mmCIF file of C-alpha atoms and ligand atoms in Angstrom:
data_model
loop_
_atom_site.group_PDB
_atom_site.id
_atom_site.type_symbol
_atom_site.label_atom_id
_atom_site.label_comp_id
_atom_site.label_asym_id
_atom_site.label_seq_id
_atom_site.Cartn_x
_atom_site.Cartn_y
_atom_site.Cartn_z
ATOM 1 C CA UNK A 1 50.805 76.113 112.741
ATOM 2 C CA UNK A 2 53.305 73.351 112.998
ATOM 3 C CA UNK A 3 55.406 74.937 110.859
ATOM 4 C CA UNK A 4 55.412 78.237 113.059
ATOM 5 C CA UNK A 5 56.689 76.237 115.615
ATOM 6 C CA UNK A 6 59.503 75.024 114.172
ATOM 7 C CA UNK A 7 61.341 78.043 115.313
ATOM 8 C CA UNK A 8 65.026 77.099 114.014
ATOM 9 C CA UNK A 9 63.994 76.532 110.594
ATOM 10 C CA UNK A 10 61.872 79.618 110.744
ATOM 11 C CA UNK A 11 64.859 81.349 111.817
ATOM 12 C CA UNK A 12 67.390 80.191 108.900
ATOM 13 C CA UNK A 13 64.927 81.157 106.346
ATOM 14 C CA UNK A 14 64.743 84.648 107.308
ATOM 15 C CA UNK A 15 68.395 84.702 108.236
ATOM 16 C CA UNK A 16 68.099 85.957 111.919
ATOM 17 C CA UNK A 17 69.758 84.719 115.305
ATOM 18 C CA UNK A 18 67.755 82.868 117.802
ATOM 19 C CA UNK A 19 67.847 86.452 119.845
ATOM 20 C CA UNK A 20 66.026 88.119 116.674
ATOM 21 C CA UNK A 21 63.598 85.625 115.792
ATOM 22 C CA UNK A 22 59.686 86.526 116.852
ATOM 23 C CA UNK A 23 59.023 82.724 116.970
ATOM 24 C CA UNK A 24 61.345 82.188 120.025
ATOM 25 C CA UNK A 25 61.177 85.265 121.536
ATOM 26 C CA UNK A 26 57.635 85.096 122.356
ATOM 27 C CA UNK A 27 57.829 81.487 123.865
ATOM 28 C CA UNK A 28 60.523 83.298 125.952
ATOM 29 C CA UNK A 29 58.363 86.179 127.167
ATOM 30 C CA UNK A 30 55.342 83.817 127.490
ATOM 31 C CA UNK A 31 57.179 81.723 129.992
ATOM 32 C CA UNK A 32 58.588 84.780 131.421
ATOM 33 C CA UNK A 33 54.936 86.306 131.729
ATOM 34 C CA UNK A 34 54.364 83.352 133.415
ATOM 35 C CA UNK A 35 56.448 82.958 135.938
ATOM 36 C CA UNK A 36 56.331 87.017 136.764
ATOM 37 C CA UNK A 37 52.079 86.027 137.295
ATOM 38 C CA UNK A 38 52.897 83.316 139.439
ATOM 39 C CA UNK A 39 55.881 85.396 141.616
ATOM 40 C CA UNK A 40 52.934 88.404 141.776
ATOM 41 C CA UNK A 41 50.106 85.514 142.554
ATOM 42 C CA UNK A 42 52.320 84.121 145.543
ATOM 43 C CA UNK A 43 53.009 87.582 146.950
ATOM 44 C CA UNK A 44 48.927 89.234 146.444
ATOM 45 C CA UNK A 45 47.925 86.024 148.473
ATOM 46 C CA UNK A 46 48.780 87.505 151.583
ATOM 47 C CA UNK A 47 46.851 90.576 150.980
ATOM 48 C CA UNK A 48 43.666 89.761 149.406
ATOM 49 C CA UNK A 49 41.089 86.526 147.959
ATOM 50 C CA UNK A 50 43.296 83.947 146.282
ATOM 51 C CA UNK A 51 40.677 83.269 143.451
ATOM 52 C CA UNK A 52 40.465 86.967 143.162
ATOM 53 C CA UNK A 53 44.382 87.454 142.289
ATOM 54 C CA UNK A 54 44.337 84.382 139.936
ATOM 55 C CA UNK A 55 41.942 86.090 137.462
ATOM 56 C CA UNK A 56 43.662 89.214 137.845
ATOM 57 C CA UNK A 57 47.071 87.029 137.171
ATOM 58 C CA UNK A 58 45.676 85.605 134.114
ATOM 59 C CA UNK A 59 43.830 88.449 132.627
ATOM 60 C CA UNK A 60 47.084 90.246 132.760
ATOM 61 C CA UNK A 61 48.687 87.830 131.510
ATOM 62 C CA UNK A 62 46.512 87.353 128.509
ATOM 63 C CA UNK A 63 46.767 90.805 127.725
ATOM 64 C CA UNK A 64 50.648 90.611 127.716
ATOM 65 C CA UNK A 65 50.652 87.557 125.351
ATOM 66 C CA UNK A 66 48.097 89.365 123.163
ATOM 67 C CA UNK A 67 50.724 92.559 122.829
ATOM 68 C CA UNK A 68 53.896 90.235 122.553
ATOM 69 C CA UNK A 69 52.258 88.111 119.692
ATOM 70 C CA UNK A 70 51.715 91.106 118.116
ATOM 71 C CA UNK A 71 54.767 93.058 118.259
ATOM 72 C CA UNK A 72 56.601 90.259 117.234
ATOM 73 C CA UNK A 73 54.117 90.001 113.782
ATOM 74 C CA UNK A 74 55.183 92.839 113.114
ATOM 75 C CA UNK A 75 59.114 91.840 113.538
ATOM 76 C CA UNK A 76 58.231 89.112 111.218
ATOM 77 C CA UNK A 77 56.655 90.910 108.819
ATOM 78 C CA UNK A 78 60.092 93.058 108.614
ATOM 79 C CA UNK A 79 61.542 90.324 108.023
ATOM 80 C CA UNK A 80 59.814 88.968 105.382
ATOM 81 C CA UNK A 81 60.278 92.572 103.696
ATOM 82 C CA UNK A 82 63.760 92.096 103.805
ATOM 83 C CA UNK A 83 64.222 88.893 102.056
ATOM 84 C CA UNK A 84 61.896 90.388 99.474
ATOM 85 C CA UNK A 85 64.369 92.824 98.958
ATOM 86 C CA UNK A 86 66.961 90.287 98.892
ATOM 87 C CA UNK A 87 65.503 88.823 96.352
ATOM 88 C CA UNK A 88 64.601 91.684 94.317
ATOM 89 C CA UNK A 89 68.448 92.676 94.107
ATOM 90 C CA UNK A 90 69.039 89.099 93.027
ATOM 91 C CA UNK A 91 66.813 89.036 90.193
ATOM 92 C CA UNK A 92 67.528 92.725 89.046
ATOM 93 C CA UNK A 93 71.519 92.076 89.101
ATOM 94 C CA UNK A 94 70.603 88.541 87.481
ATOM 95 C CA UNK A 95 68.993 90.362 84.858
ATOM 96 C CA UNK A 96 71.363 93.404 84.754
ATOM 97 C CA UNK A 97 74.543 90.863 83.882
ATOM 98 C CA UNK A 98 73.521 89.524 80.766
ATOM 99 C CA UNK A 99 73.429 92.880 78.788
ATOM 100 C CA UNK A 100 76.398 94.034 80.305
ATOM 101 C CA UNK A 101 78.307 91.277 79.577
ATOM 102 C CA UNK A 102 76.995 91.079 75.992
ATOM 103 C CA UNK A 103 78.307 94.656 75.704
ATOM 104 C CA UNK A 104 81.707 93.624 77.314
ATOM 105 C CA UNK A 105 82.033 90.641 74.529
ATOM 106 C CA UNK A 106 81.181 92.980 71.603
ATOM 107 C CA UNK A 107 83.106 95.783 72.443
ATOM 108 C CA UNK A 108 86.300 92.739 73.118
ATOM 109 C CA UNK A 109 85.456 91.628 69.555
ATOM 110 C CA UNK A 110 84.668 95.388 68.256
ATOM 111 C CA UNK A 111 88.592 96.325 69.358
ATOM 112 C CA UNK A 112 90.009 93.202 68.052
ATOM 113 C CA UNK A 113 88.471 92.932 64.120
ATOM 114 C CA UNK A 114 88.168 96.751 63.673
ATOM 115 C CA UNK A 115 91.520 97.744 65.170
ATOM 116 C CA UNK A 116 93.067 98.676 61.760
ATOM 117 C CA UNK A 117 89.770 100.699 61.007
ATOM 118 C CA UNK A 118 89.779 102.678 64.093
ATOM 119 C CA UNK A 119 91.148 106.235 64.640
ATOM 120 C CA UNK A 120 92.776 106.628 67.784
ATOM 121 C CA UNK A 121 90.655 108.947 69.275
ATOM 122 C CA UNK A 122 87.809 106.131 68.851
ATOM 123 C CA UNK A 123 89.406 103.539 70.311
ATOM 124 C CA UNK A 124 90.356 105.566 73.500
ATOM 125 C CA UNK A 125 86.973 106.408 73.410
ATOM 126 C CA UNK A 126 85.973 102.405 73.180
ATOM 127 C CA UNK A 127 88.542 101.601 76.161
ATOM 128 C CA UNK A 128 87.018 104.362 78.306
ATOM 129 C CA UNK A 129 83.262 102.606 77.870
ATOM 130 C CA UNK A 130 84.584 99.115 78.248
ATOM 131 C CA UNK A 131 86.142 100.703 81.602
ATOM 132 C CA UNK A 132 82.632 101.737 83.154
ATOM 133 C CA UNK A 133 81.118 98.675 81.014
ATOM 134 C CA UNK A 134 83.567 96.386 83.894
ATOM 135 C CA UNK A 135 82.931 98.693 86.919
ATOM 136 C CA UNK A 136 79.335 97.934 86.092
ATOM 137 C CA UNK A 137 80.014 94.188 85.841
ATOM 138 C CA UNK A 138 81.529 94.633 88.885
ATOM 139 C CA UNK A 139 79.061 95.654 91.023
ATOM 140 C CA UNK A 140 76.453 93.843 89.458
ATOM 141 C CA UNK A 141 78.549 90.976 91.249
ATOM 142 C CA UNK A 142 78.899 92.677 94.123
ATOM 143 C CA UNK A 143 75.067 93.309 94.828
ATOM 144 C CA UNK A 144 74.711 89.640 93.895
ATOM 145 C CA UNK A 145 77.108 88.227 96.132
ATOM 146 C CA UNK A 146 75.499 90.385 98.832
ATOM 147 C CA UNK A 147 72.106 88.839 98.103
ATOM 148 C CA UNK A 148 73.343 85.354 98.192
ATOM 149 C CA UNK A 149 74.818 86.271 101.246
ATOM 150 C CA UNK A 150 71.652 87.289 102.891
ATOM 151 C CA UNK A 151 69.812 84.391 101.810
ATOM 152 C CA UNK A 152 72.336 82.107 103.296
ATOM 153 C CA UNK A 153 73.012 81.027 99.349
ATOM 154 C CA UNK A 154 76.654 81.453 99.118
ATOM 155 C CA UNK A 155 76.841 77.759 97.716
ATOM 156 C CA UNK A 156 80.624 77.262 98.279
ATOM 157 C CA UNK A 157 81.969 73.967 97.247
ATOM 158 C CA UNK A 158 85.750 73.804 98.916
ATOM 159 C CA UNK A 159 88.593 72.134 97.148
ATOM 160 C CA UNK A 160 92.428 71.749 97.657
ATOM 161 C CA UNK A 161 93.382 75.044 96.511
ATOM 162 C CA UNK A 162 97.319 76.579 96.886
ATOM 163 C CA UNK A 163 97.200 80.138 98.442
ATOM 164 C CA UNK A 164 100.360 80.402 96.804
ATOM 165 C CA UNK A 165 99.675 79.839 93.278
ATOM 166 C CA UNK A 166 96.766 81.839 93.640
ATOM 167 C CA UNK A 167 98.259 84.768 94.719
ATOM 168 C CA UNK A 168 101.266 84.693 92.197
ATOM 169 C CA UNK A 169 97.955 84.534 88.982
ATOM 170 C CA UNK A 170 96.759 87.759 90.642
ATOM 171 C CA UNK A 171 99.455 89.275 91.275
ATOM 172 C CA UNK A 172 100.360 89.018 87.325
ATOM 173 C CA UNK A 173 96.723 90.462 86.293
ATOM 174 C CA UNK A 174 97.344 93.841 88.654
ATOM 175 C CA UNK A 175 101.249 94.441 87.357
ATOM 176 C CA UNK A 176 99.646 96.455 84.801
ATOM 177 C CA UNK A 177 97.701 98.985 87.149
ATOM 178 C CA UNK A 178 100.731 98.567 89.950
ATOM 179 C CA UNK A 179 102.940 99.211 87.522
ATOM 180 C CA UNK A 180 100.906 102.344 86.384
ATOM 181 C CA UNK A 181 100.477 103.670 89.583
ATOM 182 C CA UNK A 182 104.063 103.107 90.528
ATOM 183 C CA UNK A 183 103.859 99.981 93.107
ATOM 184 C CA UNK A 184 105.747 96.879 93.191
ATOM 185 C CA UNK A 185 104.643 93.608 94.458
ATOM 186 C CA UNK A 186 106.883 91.089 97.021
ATOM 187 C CA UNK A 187 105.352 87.690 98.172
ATOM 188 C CA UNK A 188 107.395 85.635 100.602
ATOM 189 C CA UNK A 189 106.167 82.453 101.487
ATOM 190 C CA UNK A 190 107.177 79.266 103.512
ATOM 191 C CA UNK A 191 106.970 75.907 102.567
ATOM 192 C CA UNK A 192 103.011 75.082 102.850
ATOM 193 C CA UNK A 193 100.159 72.679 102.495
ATOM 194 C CA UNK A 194 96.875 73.573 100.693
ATOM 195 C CA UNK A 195 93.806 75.342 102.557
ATOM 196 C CA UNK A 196 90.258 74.045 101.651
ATOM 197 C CA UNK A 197 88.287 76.931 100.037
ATOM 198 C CA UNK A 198 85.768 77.281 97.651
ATOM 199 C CA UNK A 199 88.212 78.559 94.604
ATOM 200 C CA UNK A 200 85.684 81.544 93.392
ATOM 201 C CA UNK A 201 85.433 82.620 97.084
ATOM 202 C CA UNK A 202 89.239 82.529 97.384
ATOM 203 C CA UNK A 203 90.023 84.741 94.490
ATOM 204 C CA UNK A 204 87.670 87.205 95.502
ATOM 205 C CA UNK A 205 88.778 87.930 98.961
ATOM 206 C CA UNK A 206 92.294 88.072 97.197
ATOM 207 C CA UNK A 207 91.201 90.350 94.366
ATOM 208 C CA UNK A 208 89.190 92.986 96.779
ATOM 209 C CA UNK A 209 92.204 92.524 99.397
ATOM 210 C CA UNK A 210 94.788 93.312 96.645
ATOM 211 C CA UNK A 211 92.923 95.865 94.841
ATOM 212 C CA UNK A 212 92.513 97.843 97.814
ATOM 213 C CA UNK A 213 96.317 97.598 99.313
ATOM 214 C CA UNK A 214 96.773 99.009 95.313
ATOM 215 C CA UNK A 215 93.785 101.773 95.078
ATOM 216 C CA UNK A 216 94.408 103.417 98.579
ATOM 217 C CA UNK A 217 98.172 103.637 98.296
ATOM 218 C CA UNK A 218 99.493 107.190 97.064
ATOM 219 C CA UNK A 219 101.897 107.346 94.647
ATOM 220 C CA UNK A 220 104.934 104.955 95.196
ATOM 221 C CA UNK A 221 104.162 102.223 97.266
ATOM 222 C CA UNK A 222 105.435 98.642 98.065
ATOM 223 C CA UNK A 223 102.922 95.507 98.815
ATOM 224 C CA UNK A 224 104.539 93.136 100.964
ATOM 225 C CA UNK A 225 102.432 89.537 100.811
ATOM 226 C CA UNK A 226 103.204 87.206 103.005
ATOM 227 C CA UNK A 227 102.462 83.310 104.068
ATOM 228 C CA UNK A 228 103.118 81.526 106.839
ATOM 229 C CA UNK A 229 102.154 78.541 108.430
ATOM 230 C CA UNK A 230 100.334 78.352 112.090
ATOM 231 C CA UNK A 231 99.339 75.809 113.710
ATOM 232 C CA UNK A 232 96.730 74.210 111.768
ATOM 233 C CA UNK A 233 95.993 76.990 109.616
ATOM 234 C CA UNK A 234 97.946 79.356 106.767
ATOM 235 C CA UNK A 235 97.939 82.839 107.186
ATOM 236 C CA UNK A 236 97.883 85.398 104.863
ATOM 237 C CA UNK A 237 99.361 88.891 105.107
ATOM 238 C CA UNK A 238 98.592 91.928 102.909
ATOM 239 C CA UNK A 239 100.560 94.751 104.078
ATOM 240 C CA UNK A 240 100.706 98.010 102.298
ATOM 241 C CA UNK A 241 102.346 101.277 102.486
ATOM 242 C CA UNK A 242 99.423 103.754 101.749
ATOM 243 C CA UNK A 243 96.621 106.009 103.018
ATOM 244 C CA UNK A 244 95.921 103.745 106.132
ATOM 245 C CA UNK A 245 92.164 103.352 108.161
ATOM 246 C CA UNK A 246 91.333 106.196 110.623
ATOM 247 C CA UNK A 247 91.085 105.270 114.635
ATOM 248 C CA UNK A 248 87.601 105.946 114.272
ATOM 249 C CA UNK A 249 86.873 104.018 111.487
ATOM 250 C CA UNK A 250 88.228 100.824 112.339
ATOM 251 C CA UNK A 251 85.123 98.991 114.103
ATOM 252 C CA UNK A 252 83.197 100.107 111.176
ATOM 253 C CA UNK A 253 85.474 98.597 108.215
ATOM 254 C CA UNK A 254 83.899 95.212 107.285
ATOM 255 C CA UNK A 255 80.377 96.943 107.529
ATOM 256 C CA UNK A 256 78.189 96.848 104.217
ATOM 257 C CA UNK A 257 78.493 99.804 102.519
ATOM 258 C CA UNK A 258 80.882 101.574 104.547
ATOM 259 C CA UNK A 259 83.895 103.996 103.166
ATOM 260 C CA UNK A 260 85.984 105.688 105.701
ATOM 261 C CA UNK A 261 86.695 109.591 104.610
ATOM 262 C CA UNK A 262 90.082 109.888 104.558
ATOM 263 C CA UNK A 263 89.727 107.763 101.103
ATOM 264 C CA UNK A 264 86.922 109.317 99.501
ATOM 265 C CA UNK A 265 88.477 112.740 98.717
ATOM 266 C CA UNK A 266 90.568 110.914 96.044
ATOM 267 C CA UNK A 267 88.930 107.217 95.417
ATOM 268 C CA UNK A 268 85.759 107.844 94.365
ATOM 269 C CA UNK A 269 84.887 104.967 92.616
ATOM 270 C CA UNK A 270 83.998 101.928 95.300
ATOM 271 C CA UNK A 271 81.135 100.486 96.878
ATOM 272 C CA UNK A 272 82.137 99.715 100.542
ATOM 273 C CA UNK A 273 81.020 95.910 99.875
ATOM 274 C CA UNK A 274 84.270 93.744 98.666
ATOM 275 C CA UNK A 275 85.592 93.893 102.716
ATOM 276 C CA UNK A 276 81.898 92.912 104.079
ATOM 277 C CA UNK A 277 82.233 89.688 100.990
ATOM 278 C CA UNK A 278 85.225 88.897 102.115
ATOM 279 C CA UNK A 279 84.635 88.577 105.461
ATOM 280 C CA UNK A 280 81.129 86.530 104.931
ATOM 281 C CA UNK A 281 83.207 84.041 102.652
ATOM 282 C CA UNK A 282 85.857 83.284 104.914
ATOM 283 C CA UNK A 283 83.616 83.280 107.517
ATOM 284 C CA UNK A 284 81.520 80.510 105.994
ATOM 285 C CA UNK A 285 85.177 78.735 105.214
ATOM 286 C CA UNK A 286 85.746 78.504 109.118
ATOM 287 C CA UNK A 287 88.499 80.950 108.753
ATOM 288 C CA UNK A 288 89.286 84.480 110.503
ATOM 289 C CA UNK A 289 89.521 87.229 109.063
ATOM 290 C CA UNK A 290 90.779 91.363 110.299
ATOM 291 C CA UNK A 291 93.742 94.089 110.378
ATOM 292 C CA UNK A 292 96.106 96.637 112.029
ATOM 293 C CA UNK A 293 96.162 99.698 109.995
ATOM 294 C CA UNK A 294 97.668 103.262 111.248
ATOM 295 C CA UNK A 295 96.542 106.706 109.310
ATOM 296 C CA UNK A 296 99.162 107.839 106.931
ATOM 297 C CA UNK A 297 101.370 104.489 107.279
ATOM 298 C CA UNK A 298 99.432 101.829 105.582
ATOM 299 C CA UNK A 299 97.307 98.431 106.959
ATOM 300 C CA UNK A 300 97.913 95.281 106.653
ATOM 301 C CA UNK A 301 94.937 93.172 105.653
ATOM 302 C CA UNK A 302 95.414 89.583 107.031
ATOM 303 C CA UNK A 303 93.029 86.034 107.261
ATOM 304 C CA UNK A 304 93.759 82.901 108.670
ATOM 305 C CA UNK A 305 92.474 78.889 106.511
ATOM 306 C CA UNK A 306 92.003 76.122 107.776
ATOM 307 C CA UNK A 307 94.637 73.560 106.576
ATOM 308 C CA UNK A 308 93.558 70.700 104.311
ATOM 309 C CA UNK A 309 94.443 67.488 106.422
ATOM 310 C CA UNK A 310 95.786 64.710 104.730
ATOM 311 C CA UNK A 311 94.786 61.202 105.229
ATOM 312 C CA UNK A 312 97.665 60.351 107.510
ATOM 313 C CA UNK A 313 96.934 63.571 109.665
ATOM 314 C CA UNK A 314 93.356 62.475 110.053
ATOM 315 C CA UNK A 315 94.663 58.852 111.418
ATOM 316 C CA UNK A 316 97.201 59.988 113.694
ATOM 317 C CA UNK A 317 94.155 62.448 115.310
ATOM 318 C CA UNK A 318 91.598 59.809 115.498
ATOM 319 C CA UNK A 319 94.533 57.433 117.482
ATOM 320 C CA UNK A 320 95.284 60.445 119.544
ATOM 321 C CA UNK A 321 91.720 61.114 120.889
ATOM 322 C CA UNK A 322 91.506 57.203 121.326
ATOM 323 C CA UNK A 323 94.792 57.462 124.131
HETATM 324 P P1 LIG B 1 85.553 99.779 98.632
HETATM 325 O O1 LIG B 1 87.027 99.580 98.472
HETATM 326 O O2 LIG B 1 84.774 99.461 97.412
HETATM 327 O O3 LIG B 1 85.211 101.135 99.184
HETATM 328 P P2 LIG B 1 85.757 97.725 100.672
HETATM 329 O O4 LIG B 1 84.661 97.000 101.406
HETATM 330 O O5 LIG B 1 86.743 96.914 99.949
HETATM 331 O O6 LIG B 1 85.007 98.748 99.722
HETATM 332 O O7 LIG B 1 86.506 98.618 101.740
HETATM 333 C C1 LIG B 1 85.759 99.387 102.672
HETATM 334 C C2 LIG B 1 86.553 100.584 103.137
HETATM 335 O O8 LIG B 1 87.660 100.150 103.956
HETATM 336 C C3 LIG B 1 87.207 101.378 102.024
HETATM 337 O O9 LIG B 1 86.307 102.280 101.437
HETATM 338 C C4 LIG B 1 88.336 102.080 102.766
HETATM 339 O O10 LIG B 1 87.837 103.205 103.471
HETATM 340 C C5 LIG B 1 88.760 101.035 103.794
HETATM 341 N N1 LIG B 1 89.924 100.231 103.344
HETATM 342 C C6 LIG B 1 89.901 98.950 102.913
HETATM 343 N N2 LIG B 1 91.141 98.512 102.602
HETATM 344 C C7 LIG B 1 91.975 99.541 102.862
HETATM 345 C C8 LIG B 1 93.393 99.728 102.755
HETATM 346 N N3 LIG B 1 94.202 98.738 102.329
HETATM 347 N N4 LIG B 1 93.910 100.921 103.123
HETATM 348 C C9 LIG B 1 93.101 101.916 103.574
HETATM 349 N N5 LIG B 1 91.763 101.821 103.698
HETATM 350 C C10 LIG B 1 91.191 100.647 103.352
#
């Protein structure tokens, strides 16, 4: 019973806004109930027997608690159906990761001893499976990061991390697949201090931001990354010269799951999840987090970091508020 009340930490377990959470919402329509009985009670008074209109007040109002309580069980028990589910994906893409990474090692090991013994046609044929092997690894992540997500289980431990550096690493794993689908990279970047990020979380919103400026570009295309300092945060800017977002499709872009059409014609392969990730880690990092995209000219992708202070930065503040 006590532990009913405790509305907040009922709330954070099931993930859900004050708004959305049964607990508090029926306090809130109790006390409205309430005070509608007691408006109704003042006005009846002049019309009939005051003792009359009371029971009539609170038989009413009984009633109304009786149907709030429960319609908001049931809320509750949706709820509770949905961190099931949560945890169901969790478990199944736990599961699903260590045989597909066991394949990914053997077939690694497979093309590396056997090479000499291989005809060509096999080891296409071995590059093409490890291929669907990693798009299978990959959203095995994917549906896990979405279920940490949901059970407020992102676990993110930020360190000093350079966006810079960062970006240059990643930008050396895709010059293969740029190169192949005929795109060049450019980073410019001022003079900057480190963000605090969680270093996993960092490289992910990088990876799905990158991957996508490369995957819905057509033909020839240039990325243009950029850095720059603002105020007490470093901004990031992905800007590419491809397929762009339709008007329409905008508000819907960091939604789970969603694909706009103009892209699935020709990308096919994609789950609609690594913008609603990104967005949920940098979110959790106290960053921001959006884009300007126009059809048929490209986007660019941008998010915003809160600056790691440094000691003396942290001083001169605390003196500052003293004044
Ligand atoms: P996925 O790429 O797997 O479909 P994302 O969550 O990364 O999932 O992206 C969601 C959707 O946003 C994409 O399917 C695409 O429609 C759109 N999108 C994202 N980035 C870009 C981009 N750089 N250019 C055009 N459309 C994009």
């Amino acid at each position: 019973m006590l532990e009913q009340l405790n509305f907040i930490k009922q709330c954070r377990k099931y993930d859900l806004t004050l708004w959305q959470c049964p607990n508090f919402l029926i306090i809130i329509i109790g006390l409205v109930t309430i005070i509608a009985m007691l408006g109704t009670y003042a006005v009846a008074i002049e019309y009939a027997q005051p003792e009359i209109v009371a029971l009539i007040v609170i038989g009413v109002t009984a009633i109304l608690f009786i149907i709030g309580y429960l319609v908001l069980q049931s809320f509750e028990k949706l709820a509770q159906a949905n961190r099931m589910k949560s945890e169901f994906v969790s478990i199944v893409s736990h599961q699903l990761r260590t045989p597909l990474t066991s394949i990914k090692w053997t077939l690694n090991l497979m093309m590396l001893k056997e090479k000499d013994s291989l005809t060509k046609e096999q080891l296409e044929k071995l590059i093409t499976i490890k291929e669907s092997n990693q798009r299978m690894v990959n959203l095995v992540n994917d549906l896990l990061n979405i279920s940490r997500i949901e059970q407020g289980q992102l676990n993110l431990k930020p360190e000093k991390i350079s966006l810079e550096k960062t970006i240059q690493d990643l930008i050396k794993e895709y010059s293969a697949l740029a190169k192949a689908s005929n795109i060049e990279f450019s980073l410019k970047s001022e003079f900057l201090p480190l963000v605090l990020i969680d270093k996993q979380g960092i490289e992910l919103i990088l990876r799905n931001l990158i991957d996508n400026a490369v995957r819905y570009t057509k033909g020839k295309g240039l990325i243009k990354i950029k850095l720059i300092k603002k105020n007490n945060s470093v901004r990031c800017e992905i800007q590419d010269s491809g397929v762009g977002i339709p008007n329409k499709d905008k508000r819907k872009i960091f939604q789970k799951f969603f694909r706009s059409q103009n892209i699935m014609k020709y990308q096919t392969q994609g789950t609609g999840l690594g913008l609603f990730i990104a967005k949920s880690v940098i979110n959790a990092s106290k960053g921001s987090i959006g884009f300007q995209s126009q059809e048929n000219k490209g986007s660019t992708f941008w998010f915003e970091l809160p600056i790691k202070k440094t000691l003396k930065q942290k001083i001169l503040k605390h003196q500052n508020k003293k004044h």
